Tab-separated table of C-alpha atoms in Angstrom:
chain	number	residue	atom	x	y	z
A	517	MET	CA	1.516	-1.936	13.676
A	518	THR	CA	5.175	-1.414	13.231
A	519	ALA	CA	6.231	-0.505	9.989
A	520	THR	CA	9.493	-0.834	8.340
A	521	LEU	CA	10.158	1.513	5.186
A	522	PRO	CA	11.849	-0.436	2.196
A	523	GLU	CA	15.480	0.764	1.226
A	524	PRO	CA	16.515	2.709	0.257
A	525	VAL	CA	14.483	5.449	1.988
A	526	ARG	CA	16.005	9.050	0.785
A	527	THR	CA	15.474	11.910	2.894
A	528	LEU	CA	17.942	14.792	1.498
A	529	ALA	CA	17.041	17.287	-1.506
A	530	PHE	CA	17.355	16.225	-5.178
A	531	LEU	CA	19.263	18.830	-6.967
A	532	ASP	CA	21.225	18.688	-10.433
A	533	GLY	CA	20.907	14.988	-10.228
A	534	ALA	CA	22.509	14.206	-6.303
A	535	PHE	CA	21.005	13.884	-2.872
A	536	VAL	CA	22.028	16.838	-1.056
A	537	PRO	CA	21.539	18.040	2.515
A	538	ALA	CA	19.496	21.229	3.238
A	539	ALA	CA	22.073	24.689	2.616
A	540	SER	CA	21.404	24.929	6.493
A	541	GLY	CA	21.323	21.515	7.767
A	542	ALA	CA	18.024	22.077	8.905
A	543	THR	CA	15.756	19.252	8.890
A	544	PHE	CA	11.883	18.378	9.735
A	545	GLU	CA	10.278	14.752	10.669
A	546	SER	CA	8.277	12.251	8.858
A	547	ILE	CA	5.606	10.749	11.111
A	548	ASP	CA	3.689	7.553	10.659
A	549	PRO	CA	0.067	8.644	10.789
A	550	ALA	CA	-0.905	5.135	11.916
A	551	THR	CA	1.344	5.122	14.854
A	552	GLY	CA	2.272	8.651	15.649
A	553	THR	CA	6.013	7.539	15.667
A	554	LYS	CA	8.652	9.086	13.601
A	555	LEU	CA	9.988	7.499	10.171
A	556	ALA	CA	12.464	9.961	9.087
A	557	ASP	CA	14.038	13.148	9.395
A	558	ILE	CA	13.857	15.374	5.806
A	559	ALA	CA	15.872	18.036	4.357
A	560	ALA	CA	14.154	21.337	5.343
A	561	CYS	CA	15.181	23.614	2.062
A	562	ASP	CA	14.859	27.192	2.073
A	563	ALA	CA	15.153	30.147	-0.173
A	564	GLU	CA	18.718	29.329	-0.561
A	565	ASP	CA	17.924	25.938	-1.908
A	566	VAL	CA	15.191	26.777	-3.672
A	567	ASP	CA	17.360	29.555	-5.743
A	568	ARG	CA	20.074	26.218	-6.086
A	569	ALA	CA	17.585	24.171	-7.751
A	570	VAL	CA	16.019	26.805	-10.019
A	571	ALA	CA	19.588	27.711	-11.166
A	572	SER	CA	19.982	24.355	-11.864
A	573	ALA	CA	16.581	23.831	-13.711
A	574	ARG	CA	17.339	26.843	-15.449
A	575	THR	CA	21.118	25.947	-16.664
A	576	ALA	CA	19.432	22.422	-17.866
A	577	PHE	CA	16.775	23.811	-19.970
A	578	GLU	CA	19.035	26.559	-21.659
A	579	SER	CA	21.635	23.863	-22.582
A	580	GLY	CA	19.089	21.978	-24.480
A	581	ALA	CA	19.741	18.595	-23.051
A	582	TRP	CA	16.216	17.920	-22.568
A	583	SER	CA	14.136	21.086	-23.968
A	584	ARG	CA	15.424	20.457	-27.474
A	585	LYS	CA	15.945	16.548	-27.397
A	586	HIS	CA	13.678	15.401	-30.547
A	587	PRO	CA	10.140	14.616	-28.474
A	588	SER	CA	10.704	10.511	-29.846
A	589	GLU	CA	14.270	11.177	-27.510
A	590	ARG	CA	12.056	12.111	-24.424
A	591	ARG	CA	9.594	9.483	-24.946
A	592	GLU	CA	12.447	6.683	-24.726
A	593	VAL	CA	13.815	8.253	-21.440
A	594	LEU	CA	10.084	8.348	-20.000
A	595	LEU	CA	9.151	5.064	-20.716
A	596	LYS	CA	12.556	3.885	-19.234
A	597	LEU	CA	11.218	5.655	-16.012
A	598	VAL	CA	7.921	3.583	-16.526
A	599	ALA	CA	9.772	0.139	-16.765
A	600	LEU	CA	11.633	1.422	-13.167
A	601	LEU	CA	8.462	2.282	-11.916
A	602	GLU	CA	6.873	-0.744	-12.527
A	603	GLU	CA	9.954	-2.860	-11.046
A	604	ASN	CA	9.981	-0.879	-7.887
A	605	LEU	CA	5.979	-1.100	-7.465
A	606	GLU	CA	6.049	-2.831	-4.365
A	607	ASP	CA	8.603	-0.855	-2.450
A	608	LEU	CA	6.794	2.150	-3.841
A	609	ALA	CA	3.345	1.110	-2.821
A	610	LEU	CA	4.879	0.278	0.558
A	611	THR	CA	6.793	3.256	1.239
A	612	GLU	CA	3.401	5.649	0.542
A	613	ALA	CA	1.209	3.302	2.584
A	614	ILE	CA	3.555	3.808	5.598
A	615	ASP	CA	4.483	7.741	4.817
A	616	ALA	CA	0.241	8.533	4.089
A	617	GLY	CA	-1.652	6.220	6.091
A	618	LYS	CA	-2.906	4.909	3.316
A	619	PRO	CA	-3.968	1.239	2.880
A	620	ILE	CA	-1.796	-1.008	0.923
A	621	THR	CA	-4.301	-2.346	-1.173
A	622	ASP	CA	-4.813	1.042	-2.437
A	623	CYS	CA	-1.440	2.010	-3.228
A	624	ARG	CA	-1.132	-1.541	-5.155
A	625	GLU	CA	-4.091	-1.461	-7.189
A	626	PHE	CA	-4.919	2.239	-7.730
A	627	ASP	CA	-2.029	4.806	-6.894
A	628	LEU	CA	1.064	3.129	-8.442
A	629	PRO	CA	-1.328	1.972	-11.454
A	630	ASP	CA	-1.988	5.481	-12.311
A	631	THR	CA	1.159	7.085	-11.445
A	632	ILE	CA	2.471	4.638	-14.150
A	633	ASN	CA	0.082	5.124	-16.746
A	634	SER	CA	0.111	8.637	-16.530
A	635	ILE	CA	3.984	8.803	-17.288
A	636	ARG	CA	3.337	6.429	-19.925
A	637	TRP	CA	0.327	8.288	-21.476
A	638	TYR	CA	2.256	11.639	-21.458
A	639	ALA	CA	5.489	9.915	-22.928
A	640	GLU	CA	3.117	8.672	-26.139
A	641	ALA	CA	1.948	12.048	-26.437
A	642	ALA	CA	5.339	13.743	-26.503
A	643	ASP	CA	5.666	13.672	-30.104
A	644	LYS	CA	2.040	13.963	-30.599
A	645	LEU	CA	1.843	17.671	-29.765
A	646	PHE	CA	1.212	19.208	-33.118
A	647	GLY	CA	1.218	22.311	-34.196
A	648	LYS	CA	-1.265	24.483	-36.842
A	649	THR	CA	-0.695	26.663	-40.037
A	650	THR	CA	-3.460	29.359	-40.744
A	651	PRO	CA	-5.540	30.369	-43.697
A	652	ALA	CA	-3.170	32.953	-44.346
A	653	GLY	CA	-3.758	33.198	-48.423
A	654	ASP	CA	-1.155	33.343	-50.997
A	655	GLY	CA	1.207	36.045	-49.994
A	656	ALA	CA	2.059	34.551	-46.312
A	657	VAL	CA	2.449	31.604	-44.301
A	658	GLY	CA	0.939	31.758	-40.486
A	659	MET	CA	2.225	29.025	-38.271
A	660	ILE	CA	1.065	28.448	-34.519
A	661	VAL	CA	3.787	26.663	-32.598
A	662	HIS	CA	3.941	25.050	-29.147
A	663	GLU	CA	7.246	25.283	-27.033
A	664	PRO	CA	8.163	23.977	-23.332
A	665	ILE	CA	7.034	27.181	-21.032
A	666	GLY	CA	10.503	26.912	-19.152
A	667	VAL	CA	11.414	26.260	-15.649
A	668	VAL	CA	8.402	24.752	-13.818
A	669	GLY	CA	7.742	24.569	-10.151
A	670	ALA	CA	5.284	21.751	-9.319
A	671	VAL	CA	3.925	21.783	-5.502
A	672	LEU	CA	1.699	18.312	-4.777
A	673	PRO	CA	-0.796	17.756	-2.388
A	674	TRP	CA	-0.256	15.249	0.400
A	675	ASN	CA	-3.196	12.776	-0.338
A	676	PHE	CA	-2.428	11.539	-3.680
A	677	PRO	CA	1.813	12.169	-3.338
A	678	LEU	CA	2.850	9.921	-6.685
A	679	ALA	CA	-0.437	10.017	-8.629
A	680	MET	CA	-0.168	13.810	-8.383
A	681	LEU	CA	3.394	13.898	-9.241
A	682	ALA	CA	2.539	12.039	-12.338
A	683	TRP	CA	0.050	14.160	-13.408
A	684	LYS	CA	2.312	17.276	-13.376
A	685	LEU	CA	5.549	15.727	-14.494
A	686	GLY	CA	4.263	13.576	-17.268
A	687	PRO	CA	3.011	16.513	-19.641
A	688	ALA	CA	5.720	19.080	-18.082
A	689	LEU	CA	8.657	16.630	-19.130
A	690	ALA	CA	6.952	15.080	-22.046
A	691	SER	CA	7.026	19.158	-23.477
A	692	GLY	CA	10.326	19.479	-22.472
A	693	ASN	CA	10.695	21.409	-19.052
A	694	SER	CA	12.633	21.389	-16.351
A	695	VAL	CA	11.228	20.899	-13.366
A	696	VAL	CA	11.176	21.981	-9.330
A	697	VAL	CA	9.135	20.026	-7.305
A	698	LYS	CA	7.964	20.920	-3.784
A	699	PRO	CA	6.547	17.688	-2.508
A	700	PRO	CA	3.945	17.366	0.343
A	701	GLU	CA	5.615	18.043	3.778
A	702	LEU	CA	3.579	15.272	5.408
A	703	THR	CA	4.385	12.848	2.685
A	704	THR	CA	7.749	13.148	0.812
A	705	LEU	CA	9.225	9.855	0.836
A	706	THR	CA	8.075	8.540	-2.575
A	707	THR	CA	9.031	11.873	-4.487
A	708	LEU	CA	12.606	11.665	-3.816
A	709	ARG	CA	12.651	8.030	-5.041
A	710	PHE	CA	10.904	9.037	-8.011
A	711	ALA	CA	13.455	11.976	-8.744
A	712	GLU	CA	16.144	8.811	-8.201
A	713	LEU	CA	14.655	6.752	-10.980
A	714	ALA	CA	13.958	9.275	-13.619
A	715	THR	CA	17.682	9.938	-13.304
A	716	GLU	CA	18.387	6.300	-13.480
A	717	ALA	CA	15.987	6.413	-16.581
A	718	GLY	CA	18.506	9.062	-18.542
A	719	LEU	CA	16.707	11.903	-17.287
A	720	PRO	CA	19.835	14.876	-17.729
A	721	ASP	CA	21.150	16.613	-14.574
A	722	GLY	CA	18.699	19.166	-13.785
A	723	VAL	CA	15.844	18.474	-15.528
A	724	LEU	CA	14.303	17.465	-12.012
A	725	ASN	CA	15.048	18.995	-8.955
A	726	VAL	CA	13.309	18.375	-5.592
A	727	VAL	CA	13.228	20.820	-2.509
A	728	PRO	CA	11.581	19.146	0.306
A	729	GLY	CA	10.382	21.552	3.267
A	730	LEU	CA	7.688	23.592	4.722
A	731	GLY	CA	5.512	25.255	2.492
A	732	HIS	CA	5.714	28.518	4.229
A	733	VAL	CA	9.067	28.598	3.814
A	734	THR	CA	9.891	26.601	0.538
A	735	GLY	CA	6.696	26.675	-1.190
A	736	LYS	CA	6.768	30.661	-0.851
A	737	ALA	CA	10.466	30.763	-1.943
A	738	LEU	CA	9.590	28.721	-5.269
A	739	GLY	CA	6.571	30.626	-5.697
A	740	GLN	CA	8.044	34.183	-5.499
A	741	HIS	CA	10.891	33.163	-7.475
A	742	GLY	CA	11.378	35.146	-10.157
A	743	ASP	CA	13.243	32.670	-12.695
A	744	VAL	CA	10.387	30.563	-12.410
A	745	ASP	CA	8.013	30.816	-15.531
A	746	ALA	CA	5.250	28.728	-14.101
A	747	ILE	CA	3.337	27.209	-11.030
A	748	SER	CA	0.991	23.960	-11.236
A	749	PHE	CA	-0.365	23.788	-7.737
A	750	THR	CA	-2.670	21.260	-6.187
A	751	GLY	CA	-4.137	21.958	-2.735
A	752	SER	CA	-6.161	24.219	-0.540
A	753	ASN	CA	-7.764	27.397	-1.599
A	754	GLU	CA	-5.894	29.246	1.263
A	755	VAL	CA	-2.386	28.598	-0.028
A	756	GLY	CA	-3.498	28.745	-3.592
A	757	ARG	CA	-4.607	32.360	-3.321
A	758	GLU	CA	-0.964	32.439	-1.797
A	759	PHE	CA	0.499	31.720	-4.940
A	760	LEU	CA	-1.534	34.154	-6.899
A	761	ARG	CA	-0.010	37.241	-4.549
A	762	TYR	CA	3.438	35.240	-5.155
A	763	SER	CA	3.256	35.839	-8.916
A	764	ALA	CA	2.094	39.275	-8.644
A	765	GLU	CA	4.778	40.004	-6.132
A	766	SER	CA	7.373	38.572	-8.562
A	767	ASN	CA	7.544	37.869	-12.357
A	768	LEU	CA	3.972	37.471	-13.137
A	769	LYS	CA	4.519	33.897	-13.622
A	770	LYS	CA	1.905	31.626	-14.834
A	771	VAL	CA	-0.233	30.008	-11.698
A	772	VAL	CA	-2.144	27.037	-12.385
A	773	LEU	CA	-4.647	26.097	-9.356
A	774	GLU	CA	-6.691	22.849	-8.660
A	775	LEU	CA	-8.234	23.590	-5.270
A	776	GLY	CA	-11.007	22.048	-2.968
A	777	GLY	CA	-14.414	21.016	-3.649
A	778	LYS	CA	-17.670	20.003	-1.927
A	779	ALA	CA	-18.956	17.237	-4.616
A	780	PRO	CA	-22.602	16.704	-4.702
A	781	GLN	CA	-24.039	13.820	-5.489
A	782	ILE	CA	-27.566	13.522	-6.959
A	783	VAL	CA	-29.836	10.531	-6.293
A	784	THR	CA	-33.004	10.734	-8.039
A	785	ALA	CA	-36.257	9.004	-7.334
A	786	ASP	CA	-36.115	6.643	-10.427
A	787	ASN	CA	-33.343	4.663	-8.563
A	788	ALA	CA	-35.560	3.086	-5.832
A	789	ASP	CA	-34.994	-0.062	-6.995
A	790	ARG	CA	-31.379	-0.268	-6.793
A	791	LEU	CA	-30.814	1.614	-4.020
A	792	GLU	CA	-27.884	-0.728	-2.583
A	793	LEU	CA	-25.846	-0.391	-5.951
A	794	VAL	CA	-26.233	3.589	-5.535
A	795	ALA	CA	-25.025	3.396	-1.886
A	796	GLU	CA	-22.002	1.247	-2.330
A	797	ASP	CA	-20.944	3.455	-5.138
A	798	LEU	CA	-21.596	6.616	-3.254
A	799	ALA	CA	-19.833	5.508	0.042
A	800	GLU	CA	-16.746	4.502	-2.097
A	801	ALA	CA	-16.936	8.375	-3.533
A	802	ALA	CA	-17.188	9.668	0.003
A	803	PHE	CA	-14.665	7.440	1.887
A	804	GLY	CA	-11.849	6.476	-0.385
A	805	ASN	CA	-8.897	7.872	0.914
A	806	MET	CA	-10.356	8.421	4.081
A	807	GLY	CA	-12.587	11.252	2.492
A	808	GLN	CA	-9.243	13.022	1.847
A	809	ASN	CA	-9.956	13.697	-1.656
A	810	CYS	CA	-10.870	17.032	-3.373
A	811	THR	CA	-13.714	15.499	-5.341
A	812	ALA	CA	-15.058	13.648	-2.471
A	813	GLY	CA	-18.828	12.817	-2.562
A	814	SER	CA	-19.359	14.368	0.831
A	815	ARG	CA	-22.712	15.915	-0.006
A	816	ILE	CA	-25.462	13.065	-0.799
A	817	LEU	CA	-28.363	14.801	-2.341
A	818	VAL	CA	-31.578	12.446	-2.812
A	819	ASP	CA	-35.060	12.761	-3.252
A	820	ALA	CA	-37.093	13.038	-0.410
A	821	SER	CA	-39.353	10.352	-1.386
A	822	ILE	CA	-36.562	7.661	-1.023
A	823	LEU	CA	-34.364	9.171	1.709
A	824	ASP	CA	-35.314	7.016	4.592
A	825	ASP	CA	-34.248	4.076	2.337
A	826	PHE	CA	-31.152	5.278	0.925
A	827	VAL	CA	-29.936	6.261	4.211
A	828	ASP	CA	-30.732	2.883	5.082
A	829	ALA	CA	-28.666	1.504	2.320
A	830	LEU	CA	-25.791	4.006	2.812
A	831	VAL	CA	-25.149	2.855	6.575
A	832	ALA	CA	-25.125	-0.697	5.579
A	833	ALA	CA	-22.403	-0.021	2.755
A	834	THR	CA	-20.927	2.004	5.218
A	835	GLU	CA	-20.423	-0.282	7.571
A	836	LYS	CA	-18.936	-2.654	5.358
A	837	ALA	CA	-15.441	-0.404	5.834
A	838	VAL	CA	-12.583	-2.162	7.838
A	839	VAL	CA	-10.737	0.448	9.435
A	840	GLY	CA	-7.240	-0.520	10.625
A	841	ASP	CA	-3.604	-1.157	9.862
A	842	PRO	CA	-2.899	0.450	6.676
A	843	LEU	CA	-0.389	-2.621	5.771
A	844	ASP	CA	-3.226	-5.174	6.340
A	845	PRO	CA	-4.394	-6.049	2.780
A	846	ALA	CA	-8.021	-6.063	4.374
A	847	THR	CA	-7.849	-2.686	5.601
A	848	THR	CA	-10.443	-0.333	3.041
A	849	ILE	CA	-9.942	2.638	5.605
A	850	GLY	CA	-6.433	3.750	6.864
A	851	ALA	CA	-5.354	6.766	8.872
A	852	LEU	CA	-5.738	10.312	8.501
A	853	VAL	CA	-2.448	11.896	7.554
A	854	GLU	CA	-2.149	14.346	10.789
A	855	GLU	CA	-3.276	14.853	14.373
A	856	SER	CA	-4.520	17.951	13.401
A	857	ALA	CA	-6.908	16.239	10.527
A	858	LEU	CA	-8.442	14.092	13.210
A	859	HIS	CA	-9.463	16.846	15.264
A	860	ARG	CA	-10.662	18.969	12.350
A	861	VAL	CA	-13.153	15.900	11.602
A	862	ALA	CA	-13.981	15.523	14.926
A	863	ARG	CA	-14.866	18.892	15.411
A	864	TYR	CA	-17.105	19.198	12.259
A	865	VAL	CA	-19.334	16.216	13.241
A	866	ASP	CA	-19.185	17.705	16.981
A	867	GLU	CA	-20.637	20.958	15.813
A	868	ALA	CA	-23.217	19.131	13.781
A	869	VAL	CA	-24.681	17.124	15.963
A	870	ALA	CA	-25.169	20.196	18.557
A	871	ASP	CA	-26.750	22.047	16.145
A	872	GLY	CA	-29.416	19.445	15.462
A	873	ALA	CA	-27.534	16.913	13.120
A	874	THR	CA	-27.913	13.027	13.462
A	875	VAL	CA	-24.932	10.988	13.243
A	876	ARG	CA	-26.002	7.447	11.803
A	877	THR	CA	-22.852	5.573	11.977
A	878	GLY	CA	-19.042	6.361	13.175
A	879	GLY	CA	-18.908	9.730	14.895
A	880	GLU	CA	-15.935	9.024	17.259
A	881	GLN	CA	-12.485	8.493	16.916
A	882	VAL	CA	-10.981	4.937	16.899
A	883	LEU	CA	-8.085	2.326	17.431
A	884	GLU	CA	-6.641	5.170	19.906
A	885	GLU	CA	-4.251	2.665	21.405
A	886	THR	CA	-2.212	2.616	18.734
A	887	GLY	CA	-0.932	6.085	19.036
A	888	GLY	CA	-2.521	6.733	15.262
A	889	TRP	CA	-5.405	9.135	13.833
A	890	PHE	CA	-8.118	6.751	12.810
A	891	TYR	CA	-11.717	7.735	12.209
A	892	PRO	CA	-14.301	5.854	11.045
A	893	PRO	CA	-16.572	6.734	7.957
A	894	THR	CA	-19.343	8.773	9.383
A	895	VAL	CA	-22.943	9.229	7.878
A	896	VAL	CA	-24.847	12.440	9.161
A	897	THR	CA	-28.112	13.471	8.578
A	898	ASP	CA	-30.684	15.782	9.760
A	899	VAL	CA	-28.512	18.335	8.161
A	900	ARG	CA	-29.965	21.834	7.129
A	901	GLU	CA	-28.100	23.396	3.894
A	902	ASP	CA	-26.614	26.411	5.836
A	903	MET	CA	-24.658	23.943	8.502
A	904	ALA	CA	-20.747	24.331	8.068
A	905	ILE	CA	-20.542	20.616	7.726
A	906	ALA	CA	-22.681	20.777	4.513
A	907	ARG	CA	-20.854	23.846	3.124
A	908	GLU	CA	-17.189	23.405	4.214
A	909	GLU	CA	-14.666	21.152	2.593
A	910	ILE	CA	-13.971	18.658	5.681
A	911	PHE	CA	-11.338	16.337	3.745
A	912	GLY	CA	-12.093	13.483	6.272
A	913	PRO	CA	-14.364	10.386	5.935
A	914	VAL	CA	-17.658	12.135	6.583
A	915	VAL	CA	-20.543	12.666	4.470
A	916	VAL	CA	-24.119	14.247	4.823
A	917	VAL	CA	-27.388	13.644	3.295
A	918	LEU	CA	-29.978	16.136	2.208
A	919	PRO	CA	-33.397	15.899	0.758
A	920	PHE	CA	-34.494	17.704	-2.403
A	921	THR	CA	-38.182	18.021	-3.761
A	922	ASP	CA	-37.527	17.815	-7.433
A	923	LEU	CA	-34.803	18.232	-10.069
A	924	GLU	CA	-34.685	21.566	-10.015
A	925	ASP	CA	-34.188	22.157	-6.117
A	926	ALA	CA	-31.430	19.491	-6.497
A	927	ILE	CA	-29.459	21.469	-8.588
A	928	ARG	CA	-30.035	24.484	-6.728
A	929	ILE	CA	-28.492	22.394	-3.630
A	930	ALA	CA	-25.649	21.570	-5.772
A	931	ASN	CA	-25.062	24.838	-7.159
A	932	ASP	CA	-25.158	26.660	-3.750
A	933	THR	CA	-21.382	25.977	-2.996
A	934	PRO	CA	-18.318	28.416	-3.786
A	935	TYR	CA	-16.639	25.111	-5.049
A	936	GLY	CA	-16.965	23.324	-8.620
A	937	LEU	CA	-14.990	20.609	-8.678
A	938	ALA	CA	-16.863	17.549	-9.113
A	939	ALA	CA	-20.109	15.603	-9.369
A	940	THR	CA	-22.140	12.712	-9.637
A	941	VAL	CA	-25.915	12.156	-11.156
A	942	TRP	CA	-27.577	8.876	-10.426
A	943	SER	CA	-30.696	8.874	-12.775
A	944	ARG	CA	-31.922	6.128	-15.227
A	945	ASP	CA	-33.837	9.154	-17.082
A	946	ILE	CA	-31.662	10.728	-19.782
A	947	ASP	CA	-33.135	14.061	-19.729
A	948	ASP	CA	-32.587	14.227	-16.048
A	949	ALA	CA	-29.339	12.841	-16.220
A	950	LEU	CA	-27.765	15.457	-18.960
A	951	THR	CA	-30.071	18.282	-17.525
A	952	ALA	CA	-28.234	17.690	-14.046
A	953	ALA	CA	-25.063	17.190	-15.936
A	954	ARG	CA	-25.128	20.242	-17.890
A	955	SER	CA	-26.815	22.497	-14.909
A	956	VAL	CA	-24.257	21.766	-12.227
A	957	ARG	CA	-21.388	24.145	-12.167
A	958	ALA	CA	-18.845	21.323	-12.075
A	959	GLY	CA	-15.295	20.584	-14.196
A	960	THR	CA	-16.127	16.925	-13.913
A	961	VAL	CA	-20.101	15.356	-13.649
A	962	ALA	CA	-20.140	11.490	-13.643
A	963	VAL	CA	-23.191	9.775	-14.449
A	964	ASN	CA	-24.655	6.702	-12.744
A	965	GLY	CA	-20.790	5.891	-11.174
A	966	TYR	CA	-18.620	8.225	-9.152
A	967	SER	CA	-15.392	9.197	-11.526
A	968	GLU	CA	-12.959	11.304	-11.829
A	969	GLY	CA	-12.658	10.495	-15.668
A	970	ASP	CA	-9.390	9.336	-16.668
A	971	ILE	CA	-6.107	10.086	-17.793
A	972	THR	CA	-7.528	11.162	-21.383
A	973	THR	CA	-9.744	13.634	-19.946
A	974	PRO	CA	-9.483	17.104	-18.722
A	975	PHE	CA	-9.523	17.633	-14.679
A	976	GLY	CA	-10.024	20.732	-13.174
A	977	GLY	CA	-12.647	23.086	-11.452
A	978	TYR	CA	-15.046	26.025	-11.911
A	979	LYS	CA	-15.306	28.794	-9.367
A	980	ALA	CA	-12.792	28.383	-6.301
A	981	SER	CA	-11.947	24.858	-7.520
A	982	GLY	CA	-9.705	25.609	-9.988
A	983	PHE	CA	-7.828	28.228	-11.975
A	984	GLY	CA	-5.846	28.646	-15.151
A	985	GLY	CA	-5.354	25.026	-16.573
A	986	ARG	CA	-6.286	21.792	-16.638
A	987	ASP	CA	-4.420	18.635	-15.850
A	988	ASN	CA	-4.835	15.083	-17.897
A	989	GLY	CA	-5.870	14.878	-21.119
A	990	LEU	CA	-3.770	16.837	-24.181
A	991	GLU	CA	-5.418	20.042	-22.720
A	992	ALA	CA	-2.418	19.529	-19.616
A	993	PHE	CA	0.071	20.465	-22.160
A	994	ALA	CA	-1.325	24.083	-22.241
A	995	GLN	CA	0.081	24.307	-18.446
A	996	TYR	CA	3.606	23.699	-19.629
A	997	THR	CA	3.998	25.132	-23.128
A	998	GLU	CA	3.820	28.755	-24.627
A	999	THR	CA	1.848	29.606	-27.767
A	1000	LYS	CA	3.756	30.968	-30.591
A	1001	THR	CA	2.931	32.525	-33.704
A	1002	ILE	CA	5.306	32.747	-36.818
A	1003	TRP	CA	4.180	34.812	-39.301
A	1004	ILE	CA	6.334	34.449	-42.540
A	1005	THR	CA	5.713	36.852	-45.925
A	1006	LEU	CA	6.110	35.453	-48.807
A	1007	ARG	CA	8.124	37.515	-51.372
């Protein structure tokens, strides 16, 4: 599984339009998840580098070189970036596959196209963010306008590095902000290359800065910085709480959080004649990206009357997966992102089995001889609702199946979690489908097919799954803009 990164490999911080080493000279290692070997040494930024990045972003913002550029001009620069991303799609996909252990086919066919589409969509939306006038009567004019918030800190997750970068940069840049990106320490390389392409497209120096580094150092410095106006974070609940604290301890910057999930997938009895179709869809929902997805369908709730037949169909669908070299186009399940993830996933399964659960397929590390961190798709049954495997986010290729007695029982189980990011309902009965969709406490509920929606639909969570705003859709602009009232008295 020896892999070679395509040139150029960028490993330095990107500040004010140039690649520079960390001020301290420190670096950290980027590791190939498929082999456990080092890929590169990457600049490890600290508070001094964050200060430089934020100062660069602030200077660029106040200069107006981007913030006061006509929205149609910002659109043209972003569309040039889209063209460059398309030209470099293969190299970016290859880099992402190697750096993250993701199947190359997923990177080529899903991650990169989604990244490009996100930037294109927000480029086209840049000159369509309208204000309003209010019914103020004959003596006044009330105007409501939207202005860029200023300097945005974007802190990215490692599971979809480029796609999540685009979700944040698309609306942030289209609305005129400057951005400091803290890329994921486990999957940094494509973010650095993206920044270079953005500058090549015509983004002014300082508008986009990238500070790679460790979360508890670089991310903390960005979160606590007094000249950052907003933080958009996607990641764990634990770190999300830290960003709320950082805001409170500094300048009360706006914080938007997209956090974890434990997505329920409800299968009603009227699916008895299409269980193979349902099982194929829910296996993809559970195991896509090796289960390293906050919307992964890791809890399948099945009407007790069809439970056994459904489990048989799910096991058959699961065993079609091909676990292997991420660079083999036939691979559907690559490596987990780091060794600790492998141990965490195995621990959840082993503890559940010790507590009476049954592994129907999978359940043990594979391909150990590669040195990589591979765990097969795993189906677990005979699970109680109070088990950790049924309640906590595993972030790996493990799904549990639980029975329910009726729709009310299914909704109760679905909502019995601190999370509320996503859910799926499979039902032919429109009343049942809509009742469940309206009753499940989640930001996105898909019906008759797992989905997160698309770039046009807002994405975010209820309860512990989200806070402060939404990604995607026109709603995402609210993260990165201030709403101003202008009141004009007519004399």
